[in-house]
N, CA, C and O atoms as a DFTB+ gen file, in Angstrom:
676 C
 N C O
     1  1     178.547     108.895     194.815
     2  2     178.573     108.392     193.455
     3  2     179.976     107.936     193.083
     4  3     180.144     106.830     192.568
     5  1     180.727     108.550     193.267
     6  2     181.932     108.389     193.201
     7  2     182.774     107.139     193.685
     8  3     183.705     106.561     193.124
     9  1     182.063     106.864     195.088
    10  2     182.941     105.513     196.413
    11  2     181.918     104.499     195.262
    12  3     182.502     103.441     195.029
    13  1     180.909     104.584     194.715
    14  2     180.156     103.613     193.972
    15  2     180.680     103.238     192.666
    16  3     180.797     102.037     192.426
    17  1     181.020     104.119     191.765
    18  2     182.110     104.222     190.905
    19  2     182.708     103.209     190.883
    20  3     182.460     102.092     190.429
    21  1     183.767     103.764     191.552
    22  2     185.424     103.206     191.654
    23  2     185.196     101.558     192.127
    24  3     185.686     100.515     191.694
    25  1     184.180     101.855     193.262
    26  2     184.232     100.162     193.390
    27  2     183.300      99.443     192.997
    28  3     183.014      98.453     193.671
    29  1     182.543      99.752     191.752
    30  2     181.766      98.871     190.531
    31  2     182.638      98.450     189.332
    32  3     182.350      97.644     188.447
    33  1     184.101      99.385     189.541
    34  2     184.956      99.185     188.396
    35  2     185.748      98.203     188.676
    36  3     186.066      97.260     187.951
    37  1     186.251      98.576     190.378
    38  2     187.062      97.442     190.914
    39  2     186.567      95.788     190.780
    40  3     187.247      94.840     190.387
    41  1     185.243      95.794     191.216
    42  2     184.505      94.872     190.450
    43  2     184.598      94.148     189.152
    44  3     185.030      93.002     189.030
    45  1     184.254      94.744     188.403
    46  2     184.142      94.769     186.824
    47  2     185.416      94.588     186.957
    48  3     185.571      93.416     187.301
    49  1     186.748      95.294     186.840
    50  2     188.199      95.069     186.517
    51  2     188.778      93.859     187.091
    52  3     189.732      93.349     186.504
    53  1     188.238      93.231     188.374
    54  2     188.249      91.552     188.693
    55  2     187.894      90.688     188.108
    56  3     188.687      89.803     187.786
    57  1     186.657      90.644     187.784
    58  2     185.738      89.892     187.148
    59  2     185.920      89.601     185.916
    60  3     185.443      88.617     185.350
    61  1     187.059      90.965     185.116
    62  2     187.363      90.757     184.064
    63  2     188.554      90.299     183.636
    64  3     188.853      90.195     182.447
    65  1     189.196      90.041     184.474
    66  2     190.487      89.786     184.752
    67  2     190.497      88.123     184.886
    68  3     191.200      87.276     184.335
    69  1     189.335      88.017     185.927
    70  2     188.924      86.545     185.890
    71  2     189.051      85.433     185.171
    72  3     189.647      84.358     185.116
    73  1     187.638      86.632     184.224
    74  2     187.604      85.808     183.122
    75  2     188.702      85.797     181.569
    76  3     188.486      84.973     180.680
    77  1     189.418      86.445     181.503
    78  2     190.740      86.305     180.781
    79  2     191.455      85.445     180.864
    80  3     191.612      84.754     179.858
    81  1     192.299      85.068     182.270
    82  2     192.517      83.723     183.159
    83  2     191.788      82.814     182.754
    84  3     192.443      81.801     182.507
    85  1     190.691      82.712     182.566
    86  2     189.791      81.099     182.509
    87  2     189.726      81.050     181.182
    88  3     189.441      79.943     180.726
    89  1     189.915      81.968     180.375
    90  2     189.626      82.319     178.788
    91  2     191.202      81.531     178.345
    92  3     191.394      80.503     177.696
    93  1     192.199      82.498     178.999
    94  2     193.588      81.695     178.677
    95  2     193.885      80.222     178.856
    96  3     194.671      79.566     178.172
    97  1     192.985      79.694     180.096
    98  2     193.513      78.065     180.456
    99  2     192.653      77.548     179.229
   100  3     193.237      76.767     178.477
   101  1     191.465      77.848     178.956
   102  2     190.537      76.837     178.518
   103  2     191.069      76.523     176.977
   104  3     191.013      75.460     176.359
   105  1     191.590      77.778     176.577
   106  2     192.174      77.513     175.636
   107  2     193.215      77.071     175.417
   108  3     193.356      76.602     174.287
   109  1     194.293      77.018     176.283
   110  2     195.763      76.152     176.140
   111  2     195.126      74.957     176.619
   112  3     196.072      74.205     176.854
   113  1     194.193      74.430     176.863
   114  2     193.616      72.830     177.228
   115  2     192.758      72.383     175.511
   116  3     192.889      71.280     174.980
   117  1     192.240      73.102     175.145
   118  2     191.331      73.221     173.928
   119  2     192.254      72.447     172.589
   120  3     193.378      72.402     172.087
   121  1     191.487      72.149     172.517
   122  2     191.878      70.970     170.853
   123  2     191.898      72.174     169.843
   124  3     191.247      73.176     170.139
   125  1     192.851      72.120     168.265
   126  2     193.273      73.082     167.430
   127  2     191.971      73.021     167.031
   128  3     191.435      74.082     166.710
   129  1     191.213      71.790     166.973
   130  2     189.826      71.788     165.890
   131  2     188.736      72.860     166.542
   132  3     187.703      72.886     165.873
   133  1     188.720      73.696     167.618
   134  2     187.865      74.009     168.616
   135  2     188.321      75.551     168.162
   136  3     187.468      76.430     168.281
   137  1     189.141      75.773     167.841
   138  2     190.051      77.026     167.714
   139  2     189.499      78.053     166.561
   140  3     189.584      79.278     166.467
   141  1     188.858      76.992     165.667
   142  2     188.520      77.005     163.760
   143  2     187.140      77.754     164.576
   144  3     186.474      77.328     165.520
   145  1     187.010      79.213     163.684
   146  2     186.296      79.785     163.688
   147  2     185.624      80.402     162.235
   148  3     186.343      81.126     161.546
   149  1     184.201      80.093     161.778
   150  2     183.747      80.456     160.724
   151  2     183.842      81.753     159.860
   152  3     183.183      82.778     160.033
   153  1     184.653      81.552     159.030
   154  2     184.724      83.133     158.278
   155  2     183.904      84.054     158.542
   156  3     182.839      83.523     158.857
   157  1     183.816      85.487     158.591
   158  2     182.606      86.620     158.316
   159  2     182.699      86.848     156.746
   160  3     183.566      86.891     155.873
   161  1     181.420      86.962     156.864
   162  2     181.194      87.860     155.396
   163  2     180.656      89.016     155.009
   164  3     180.049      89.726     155.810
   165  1     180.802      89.310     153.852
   166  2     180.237      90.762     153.911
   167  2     181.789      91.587     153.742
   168  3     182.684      91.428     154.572
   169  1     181.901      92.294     152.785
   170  2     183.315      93.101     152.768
   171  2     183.170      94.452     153.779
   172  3     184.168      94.989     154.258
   173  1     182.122      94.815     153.978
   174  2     181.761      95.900     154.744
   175  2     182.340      95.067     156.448
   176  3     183.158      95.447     157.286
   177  1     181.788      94.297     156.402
   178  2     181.388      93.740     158.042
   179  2     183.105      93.496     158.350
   180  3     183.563      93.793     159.454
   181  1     183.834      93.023     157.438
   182  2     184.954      92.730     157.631
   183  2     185.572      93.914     157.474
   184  3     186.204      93.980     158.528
   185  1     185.883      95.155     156.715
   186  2     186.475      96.093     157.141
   187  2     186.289      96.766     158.304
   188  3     187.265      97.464     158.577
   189  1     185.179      96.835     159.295
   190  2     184.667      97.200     160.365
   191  2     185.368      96.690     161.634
   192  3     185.760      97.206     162.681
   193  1     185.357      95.028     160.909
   194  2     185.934      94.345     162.054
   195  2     187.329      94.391     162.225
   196  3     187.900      94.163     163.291
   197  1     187.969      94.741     160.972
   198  2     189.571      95.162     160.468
   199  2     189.715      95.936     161.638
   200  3     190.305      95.613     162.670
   201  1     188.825      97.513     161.257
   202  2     189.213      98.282     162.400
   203  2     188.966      98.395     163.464
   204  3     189.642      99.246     164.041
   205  1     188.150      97.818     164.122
   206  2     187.522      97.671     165.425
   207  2     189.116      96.858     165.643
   208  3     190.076      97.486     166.090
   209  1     189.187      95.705     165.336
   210  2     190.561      95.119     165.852
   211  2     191.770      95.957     165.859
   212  3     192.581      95.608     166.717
   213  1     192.124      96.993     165.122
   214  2     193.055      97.503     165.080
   215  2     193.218      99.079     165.767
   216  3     193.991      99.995     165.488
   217  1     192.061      98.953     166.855
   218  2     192.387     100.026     168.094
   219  2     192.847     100.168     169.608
   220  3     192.225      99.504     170.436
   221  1     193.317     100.535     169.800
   222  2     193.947      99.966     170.896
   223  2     192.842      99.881     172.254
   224  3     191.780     100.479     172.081
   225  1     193.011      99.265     173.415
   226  2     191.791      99.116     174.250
   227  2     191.571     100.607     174.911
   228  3     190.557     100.798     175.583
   229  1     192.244     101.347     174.774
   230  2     191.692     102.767     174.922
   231  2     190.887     103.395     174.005
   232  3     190.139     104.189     174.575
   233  1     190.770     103.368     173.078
   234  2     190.086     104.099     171.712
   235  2     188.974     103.248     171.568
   236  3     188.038     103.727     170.927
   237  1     188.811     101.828     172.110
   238  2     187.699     100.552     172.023
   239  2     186.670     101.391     173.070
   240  3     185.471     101.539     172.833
   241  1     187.347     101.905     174.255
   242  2     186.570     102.379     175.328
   243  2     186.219     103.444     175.077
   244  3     185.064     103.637     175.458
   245  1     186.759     104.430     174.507
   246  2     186.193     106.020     174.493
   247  2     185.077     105.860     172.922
   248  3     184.446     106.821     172.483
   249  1     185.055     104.655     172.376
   250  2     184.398     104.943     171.139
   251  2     182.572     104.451     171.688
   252  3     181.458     104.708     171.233
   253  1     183.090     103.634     172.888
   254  2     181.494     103.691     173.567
   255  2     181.087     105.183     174.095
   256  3     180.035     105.673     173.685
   257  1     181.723     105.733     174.788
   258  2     181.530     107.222     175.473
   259  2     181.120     108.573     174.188
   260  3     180.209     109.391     174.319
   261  1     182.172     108.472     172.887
   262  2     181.636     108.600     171.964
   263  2     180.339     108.571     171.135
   264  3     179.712     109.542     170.709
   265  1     180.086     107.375     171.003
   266  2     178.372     106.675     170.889
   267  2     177.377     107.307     171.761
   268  3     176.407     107.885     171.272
   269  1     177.534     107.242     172.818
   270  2     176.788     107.378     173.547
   271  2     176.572     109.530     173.580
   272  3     175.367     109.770     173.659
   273  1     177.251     110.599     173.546
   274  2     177.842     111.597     173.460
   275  2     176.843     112.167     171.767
   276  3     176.106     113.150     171.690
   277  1     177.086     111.429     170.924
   278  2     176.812     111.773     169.618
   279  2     175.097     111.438     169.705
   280  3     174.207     112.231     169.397
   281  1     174.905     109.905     170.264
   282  2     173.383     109.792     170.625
   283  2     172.645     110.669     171.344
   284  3     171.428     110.810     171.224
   285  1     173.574     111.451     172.325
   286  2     172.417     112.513     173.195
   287  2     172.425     113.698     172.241
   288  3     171.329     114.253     172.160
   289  1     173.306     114.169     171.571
   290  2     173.475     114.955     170.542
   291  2     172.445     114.717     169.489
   292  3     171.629     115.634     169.393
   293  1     172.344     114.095     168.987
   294  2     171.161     113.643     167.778
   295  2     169.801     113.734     168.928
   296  3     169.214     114.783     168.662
   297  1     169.288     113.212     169.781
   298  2     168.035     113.151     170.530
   299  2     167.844     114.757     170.882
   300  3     166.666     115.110     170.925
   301  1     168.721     115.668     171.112
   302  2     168.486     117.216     171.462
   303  2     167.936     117.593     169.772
   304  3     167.170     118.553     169.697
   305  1     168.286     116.905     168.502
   306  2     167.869     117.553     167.636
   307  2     166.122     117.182     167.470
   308  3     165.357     117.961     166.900
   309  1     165.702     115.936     168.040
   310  2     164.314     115.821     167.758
   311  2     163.598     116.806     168.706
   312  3     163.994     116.924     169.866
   313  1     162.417     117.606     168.176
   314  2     161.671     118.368     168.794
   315  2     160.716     117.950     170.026
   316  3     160.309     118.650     170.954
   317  1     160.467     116.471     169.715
   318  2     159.699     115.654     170.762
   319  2     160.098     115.411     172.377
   320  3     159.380     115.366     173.376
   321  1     161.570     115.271     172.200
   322  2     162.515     115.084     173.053
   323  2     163.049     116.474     173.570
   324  3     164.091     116.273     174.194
   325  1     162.780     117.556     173.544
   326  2     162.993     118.755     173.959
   327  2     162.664     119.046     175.670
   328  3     163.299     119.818     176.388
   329  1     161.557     118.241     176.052
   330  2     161.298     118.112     177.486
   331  2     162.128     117.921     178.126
   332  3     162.626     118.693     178.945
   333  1     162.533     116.502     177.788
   334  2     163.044     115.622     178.500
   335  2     164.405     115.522     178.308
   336  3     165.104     114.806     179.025
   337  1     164.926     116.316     177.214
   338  2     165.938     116.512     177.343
   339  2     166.553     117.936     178.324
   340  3     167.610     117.828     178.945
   341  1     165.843     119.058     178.343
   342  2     166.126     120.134     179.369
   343  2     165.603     119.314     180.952
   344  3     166.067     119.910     181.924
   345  1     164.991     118.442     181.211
   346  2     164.615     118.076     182.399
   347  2     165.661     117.182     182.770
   348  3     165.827     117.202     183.990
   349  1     166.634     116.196     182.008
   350  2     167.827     115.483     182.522
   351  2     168.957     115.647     182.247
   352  3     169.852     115.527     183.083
   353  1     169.192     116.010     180.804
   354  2     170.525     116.193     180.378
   355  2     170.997     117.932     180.662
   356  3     172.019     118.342     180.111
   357  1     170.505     118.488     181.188
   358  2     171.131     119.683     181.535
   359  2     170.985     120.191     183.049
   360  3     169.871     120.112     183.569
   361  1     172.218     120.785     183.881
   362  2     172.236     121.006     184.891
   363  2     171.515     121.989     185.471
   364  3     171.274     122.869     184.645
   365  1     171.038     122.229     186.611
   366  2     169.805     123.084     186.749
   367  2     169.553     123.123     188.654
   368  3     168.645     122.399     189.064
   369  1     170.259     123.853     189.592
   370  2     170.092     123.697     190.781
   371  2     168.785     123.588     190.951
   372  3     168.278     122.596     191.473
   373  1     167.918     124.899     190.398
   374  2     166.485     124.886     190.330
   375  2     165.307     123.608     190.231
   376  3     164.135     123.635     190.605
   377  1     165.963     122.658     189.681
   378  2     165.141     121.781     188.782
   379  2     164.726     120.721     189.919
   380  3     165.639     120.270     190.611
   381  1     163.654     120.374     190.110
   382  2     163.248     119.341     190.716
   383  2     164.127     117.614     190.724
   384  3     164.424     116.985     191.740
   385  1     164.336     117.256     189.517
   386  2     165.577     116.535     189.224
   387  2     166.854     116.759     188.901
   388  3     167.281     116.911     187.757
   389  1     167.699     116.791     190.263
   390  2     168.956     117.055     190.741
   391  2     169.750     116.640     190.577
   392  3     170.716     117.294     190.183
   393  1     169.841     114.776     190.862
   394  2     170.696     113.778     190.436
   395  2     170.748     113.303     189.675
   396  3     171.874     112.821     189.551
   397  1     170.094     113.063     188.881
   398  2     170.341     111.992     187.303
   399  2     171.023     113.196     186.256
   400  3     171.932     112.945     185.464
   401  1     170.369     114.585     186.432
   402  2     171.363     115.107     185.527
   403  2     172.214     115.724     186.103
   404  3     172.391     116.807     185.545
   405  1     172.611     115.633     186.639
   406  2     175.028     115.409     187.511
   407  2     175.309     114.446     186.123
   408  3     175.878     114.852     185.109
   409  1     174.841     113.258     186.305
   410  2     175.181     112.518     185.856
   411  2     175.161     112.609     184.212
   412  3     176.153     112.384     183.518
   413  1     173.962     112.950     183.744
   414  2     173.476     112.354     182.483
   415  2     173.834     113.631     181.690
   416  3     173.927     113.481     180.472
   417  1     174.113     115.243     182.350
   418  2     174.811     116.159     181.639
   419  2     175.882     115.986     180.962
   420  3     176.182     116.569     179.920
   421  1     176.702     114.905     181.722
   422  2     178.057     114.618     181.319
   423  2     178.133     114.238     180.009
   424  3     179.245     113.982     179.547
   425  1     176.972     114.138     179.198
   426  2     176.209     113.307     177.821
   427  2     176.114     114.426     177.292
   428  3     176.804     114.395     176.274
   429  1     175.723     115.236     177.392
   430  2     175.180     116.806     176.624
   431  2     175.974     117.790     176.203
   432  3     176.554     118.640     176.880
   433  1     175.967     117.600     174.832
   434  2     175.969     118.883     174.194
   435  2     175.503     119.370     173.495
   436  3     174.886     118.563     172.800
   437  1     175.310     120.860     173.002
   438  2     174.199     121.168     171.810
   439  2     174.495     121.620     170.966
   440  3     173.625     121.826     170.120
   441  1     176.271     122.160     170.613
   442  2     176.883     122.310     169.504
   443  2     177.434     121.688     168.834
   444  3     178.195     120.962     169.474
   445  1     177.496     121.532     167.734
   446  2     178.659     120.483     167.236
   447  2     179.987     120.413     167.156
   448  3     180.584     119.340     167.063
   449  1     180.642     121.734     167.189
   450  2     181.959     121.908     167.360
   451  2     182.087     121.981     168.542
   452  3     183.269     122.308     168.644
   453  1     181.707     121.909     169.496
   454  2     181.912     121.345     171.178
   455  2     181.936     119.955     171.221
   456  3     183.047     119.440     171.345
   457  1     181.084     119.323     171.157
   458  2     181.012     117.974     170.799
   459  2     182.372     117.430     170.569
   460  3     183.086     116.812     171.360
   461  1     182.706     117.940     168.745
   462  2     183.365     117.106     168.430
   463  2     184.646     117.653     168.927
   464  3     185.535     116.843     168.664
   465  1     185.057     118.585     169.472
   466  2     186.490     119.599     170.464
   467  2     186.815     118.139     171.539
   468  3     187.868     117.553     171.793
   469  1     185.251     117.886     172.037
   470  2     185.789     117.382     173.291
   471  2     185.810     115.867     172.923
   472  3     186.340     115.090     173.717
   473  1     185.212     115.357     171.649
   474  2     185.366     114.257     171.586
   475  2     186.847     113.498     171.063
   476  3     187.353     112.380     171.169
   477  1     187.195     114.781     170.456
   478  2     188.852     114.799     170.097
   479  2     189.624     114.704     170.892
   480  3     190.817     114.495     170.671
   481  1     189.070     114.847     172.079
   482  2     190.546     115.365     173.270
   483  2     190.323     114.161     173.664
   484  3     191.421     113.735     174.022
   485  1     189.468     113.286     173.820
   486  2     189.169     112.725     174.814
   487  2     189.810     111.034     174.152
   488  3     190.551     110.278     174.780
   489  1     189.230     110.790     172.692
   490  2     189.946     110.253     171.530
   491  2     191.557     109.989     171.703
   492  3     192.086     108.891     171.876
   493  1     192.433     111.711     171.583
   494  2     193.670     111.447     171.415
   495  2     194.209     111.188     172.635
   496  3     195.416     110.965     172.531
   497  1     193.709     111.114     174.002
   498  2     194.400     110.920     175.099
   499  2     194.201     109.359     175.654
   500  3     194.971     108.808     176.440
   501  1     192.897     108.715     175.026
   502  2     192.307     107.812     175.856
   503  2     193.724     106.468     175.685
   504  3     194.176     105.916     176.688
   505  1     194.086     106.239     174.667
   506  2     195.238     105.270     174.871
   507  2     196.076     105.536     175.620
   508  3     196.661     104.458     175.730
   509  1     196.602     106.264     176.273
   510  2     197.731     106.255     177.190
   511  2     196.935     106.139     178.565
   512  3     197.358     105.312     179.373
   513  1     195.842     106.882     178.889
   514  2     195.442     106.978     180.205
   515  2     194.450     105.140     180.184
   516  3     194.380     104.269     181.052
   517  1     194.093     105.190     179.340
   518  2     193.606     103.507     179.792
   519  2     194.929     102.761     179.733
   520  3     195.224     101.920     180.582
   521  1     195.580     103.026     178.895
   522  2     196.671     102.063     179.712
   523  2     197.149     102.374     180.808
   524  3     197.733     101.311     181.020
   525  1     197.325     102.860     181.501
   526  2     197.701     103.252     182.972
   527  2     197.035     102.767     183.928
   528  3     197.466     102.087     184.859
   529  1     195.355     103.296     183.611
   530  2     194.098     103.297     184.714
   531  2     193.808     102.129     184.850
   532  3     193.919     101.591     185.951
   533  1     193.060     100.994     182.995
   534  2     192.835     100.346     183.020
   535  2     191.187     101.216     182.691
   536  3     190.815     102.293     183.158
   537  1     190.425     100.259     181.704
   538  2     188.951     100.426     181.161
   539  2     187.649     100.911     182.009
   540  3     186.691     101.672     181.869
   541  1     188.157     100.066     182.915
   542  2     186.754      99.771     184.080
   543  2     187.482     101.182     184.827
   544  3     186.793     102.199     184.741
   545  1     188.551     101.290     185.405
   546  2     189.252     102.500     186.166
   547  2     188.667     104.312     185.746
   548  3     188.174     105.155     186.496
   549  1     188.969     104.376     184.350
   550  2     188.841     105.638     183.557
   551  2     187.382     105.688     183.332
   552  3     186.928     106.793     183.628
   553  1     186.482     104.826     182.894
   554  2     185.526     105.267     182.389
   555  2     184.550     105.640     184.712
   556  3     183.692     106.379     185.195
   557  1     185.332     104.743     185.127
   558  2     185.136     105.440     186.919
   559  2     185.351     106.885     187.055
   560  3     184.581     107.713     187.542
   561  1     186.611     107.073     186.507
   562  2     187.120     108.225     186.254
   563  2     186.357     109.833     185.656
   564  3     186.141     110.949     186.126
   565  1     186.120     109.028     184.208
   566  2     185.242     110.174     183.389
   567  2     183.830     110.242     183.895
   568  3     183.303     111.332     183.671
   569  1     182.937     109.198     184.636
   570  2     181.644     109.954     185.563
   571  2     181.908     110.614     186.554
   572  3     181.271     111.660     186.678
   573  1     182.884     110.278     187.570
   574  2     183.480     110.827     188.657
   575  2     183.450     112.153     188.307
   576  3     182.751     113.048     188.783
   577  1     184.234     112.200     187.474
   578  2     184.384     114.206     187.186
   579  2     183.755     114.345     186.920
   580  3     183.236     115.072     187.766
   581  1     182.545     114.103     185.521
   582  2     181.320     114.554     185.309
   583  2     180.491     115.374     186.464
   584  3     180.218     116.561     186.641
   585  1     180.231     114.167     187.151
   586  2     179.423     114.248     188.376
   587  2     179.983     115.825     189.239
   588  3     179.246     116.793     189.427
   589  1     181.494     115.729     189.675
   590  2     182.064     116.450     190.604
   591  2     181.607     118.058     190.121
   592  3     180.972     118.957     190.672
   593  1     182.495     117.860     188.385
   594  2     182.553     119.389     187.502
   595  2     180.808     119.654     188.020
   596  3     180.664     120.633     188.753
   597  1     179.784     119.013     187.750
   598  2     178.531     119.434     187.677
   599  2     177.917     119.842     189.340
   600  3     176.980     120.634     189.442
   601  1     178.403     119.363     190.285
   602  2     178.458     119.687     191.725
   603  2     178.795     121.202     192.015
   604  3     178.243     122.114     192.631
   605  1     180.291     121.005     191.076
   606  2     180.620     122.157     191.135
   607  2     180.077     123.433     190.423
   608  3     180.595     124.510     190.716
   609  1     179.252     123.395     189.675
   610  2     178.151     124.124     188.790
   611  2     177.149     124.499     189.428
   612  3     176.616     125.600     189.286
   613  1     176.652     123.286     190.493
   614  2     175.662     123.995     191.010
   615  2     175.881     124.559     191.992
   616  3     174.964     125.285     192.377
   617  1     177.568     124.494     193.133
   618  2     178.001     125.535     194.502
   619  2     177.901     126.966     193.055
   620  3     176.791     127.458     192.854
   621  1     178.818     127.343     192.415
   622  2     178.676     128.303     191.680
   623  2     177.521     128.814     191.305
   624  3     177.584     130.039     191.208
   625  1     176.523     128.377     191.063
   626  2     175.390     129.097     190.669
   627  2     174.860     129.031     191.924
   628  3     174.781     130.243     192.126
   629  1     174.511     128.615     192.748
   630  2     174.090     128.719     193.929
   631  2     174.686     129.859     194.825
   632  3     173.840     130.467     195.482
   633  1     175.964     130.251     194.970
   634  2     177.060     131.041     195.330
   635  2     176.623     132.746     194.248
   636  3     176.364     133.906     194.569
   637  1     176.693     132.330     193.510
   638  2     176.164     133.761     192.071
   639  2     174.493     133.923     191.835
   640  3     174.002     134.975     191.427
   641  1     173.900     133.023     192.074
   642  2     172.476     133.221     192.584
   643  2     172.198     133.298     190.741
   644  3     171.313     134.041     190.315
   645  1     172.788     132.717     190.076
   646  2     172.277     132.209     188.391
   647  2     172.002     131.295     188.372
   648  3     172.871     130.465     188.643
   649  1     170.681     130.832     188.057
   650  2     170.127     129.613     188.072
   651  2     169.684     129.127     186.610
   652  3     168.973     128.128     186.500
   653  1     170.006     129.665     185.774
   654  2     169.883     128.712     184.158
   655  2     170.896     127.440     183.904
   656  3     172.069     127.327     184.262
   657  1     170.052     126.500     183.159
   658  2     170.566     125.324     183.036
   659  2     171.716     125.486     182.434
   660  3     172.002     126.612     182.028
   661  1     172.340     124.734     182.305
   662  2     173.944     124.928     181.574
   663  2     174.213     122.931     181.261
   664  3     173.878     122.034     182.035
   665  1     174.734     122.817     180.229
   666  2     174.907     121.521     179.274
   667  2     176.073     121.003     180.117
   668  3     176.573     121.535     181.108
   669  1     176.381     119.931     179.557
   670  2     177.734     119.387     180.048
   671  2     178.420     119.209     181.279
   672  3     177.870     119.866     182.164
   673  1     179.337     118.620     181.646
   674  2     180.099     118.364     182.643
   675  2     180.299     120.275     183.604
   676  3     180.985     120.385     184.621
């Protein structure tokens, strides 16, 4: 999962790079009239867009991981979703489905002050380490460990012979 990772990002971090390059020429070739882009409206839509513009590309990236973190959080509260949420989003050597939740634990939590602990950490660090890693690099990064920490959950319970599911990375 991991050698798949890194080089879907390497990918993606080309490709995006690419297209920045072709984004930059087309526009130093581009007429000023081409440039004129139609106001937004809506005072809401425009303060949104205020701040969306005014985060840095680290905080742009962790606010998807975020989203996504708070969404599995809200789906553990519907009762319907109670299956299917102990059958993927929580780790479980026992469990017939092994691999998707490595992965999809990394999504789960069921407290809210866990949640939001780790969504803080993850928040105040993400600008410096995406600038370093790079977008496509870190978010390689944050499944990578997911995946690994949860590997490592199941040698431990496997090793201690405790086999209850356990949330998270």
């Amino acid at each position: 999962f991991t050698g798949s990772a890194f080089g879907s990002a390497a990918i993606w971090q080309y490709e995006s790079l690419k297209s920045r390059v072709q984004t930059y020429f087309e526009e130093a070739r581009a007429d000023w009239l081409d440039k004129i882009r139609p106001q937004k409206r809506g005072d809401f839509r425009k303060q949104v867009n205020s701040w969306w513009n005014n985060l840095t590309e680290g905080q742009r990236t962790v606010t998807g991981i975020i989203a996504a973190n708070v969404f599995v959080f809200c789906l553990w509260r519907l009762p319907g979703m109670r299956r299917v949420m102990f059958t993927y989003f929580t780790s479980d050597p026992s469990s017939k489905a092994l691999c998707s939740p490595m992965l999809l634990s990394t999504f789960s939590h069921f407290s809210l002050f866990h949640m939001a602990a780790n969504m803080y950490v993850l928040w105040s660090f993400s600008s410096s380490i995406v600038s370093l890693l790079g977008c496509e690099q870190f978010i390689a990064v944050y499944l990578s460990a997911g995946v690994i920490s949860t590997f490592v959950s199941y040698v431990a319970k496997m090793a201690t012979g405790r086999f209850e599911p356990s949330l998270g990375a």
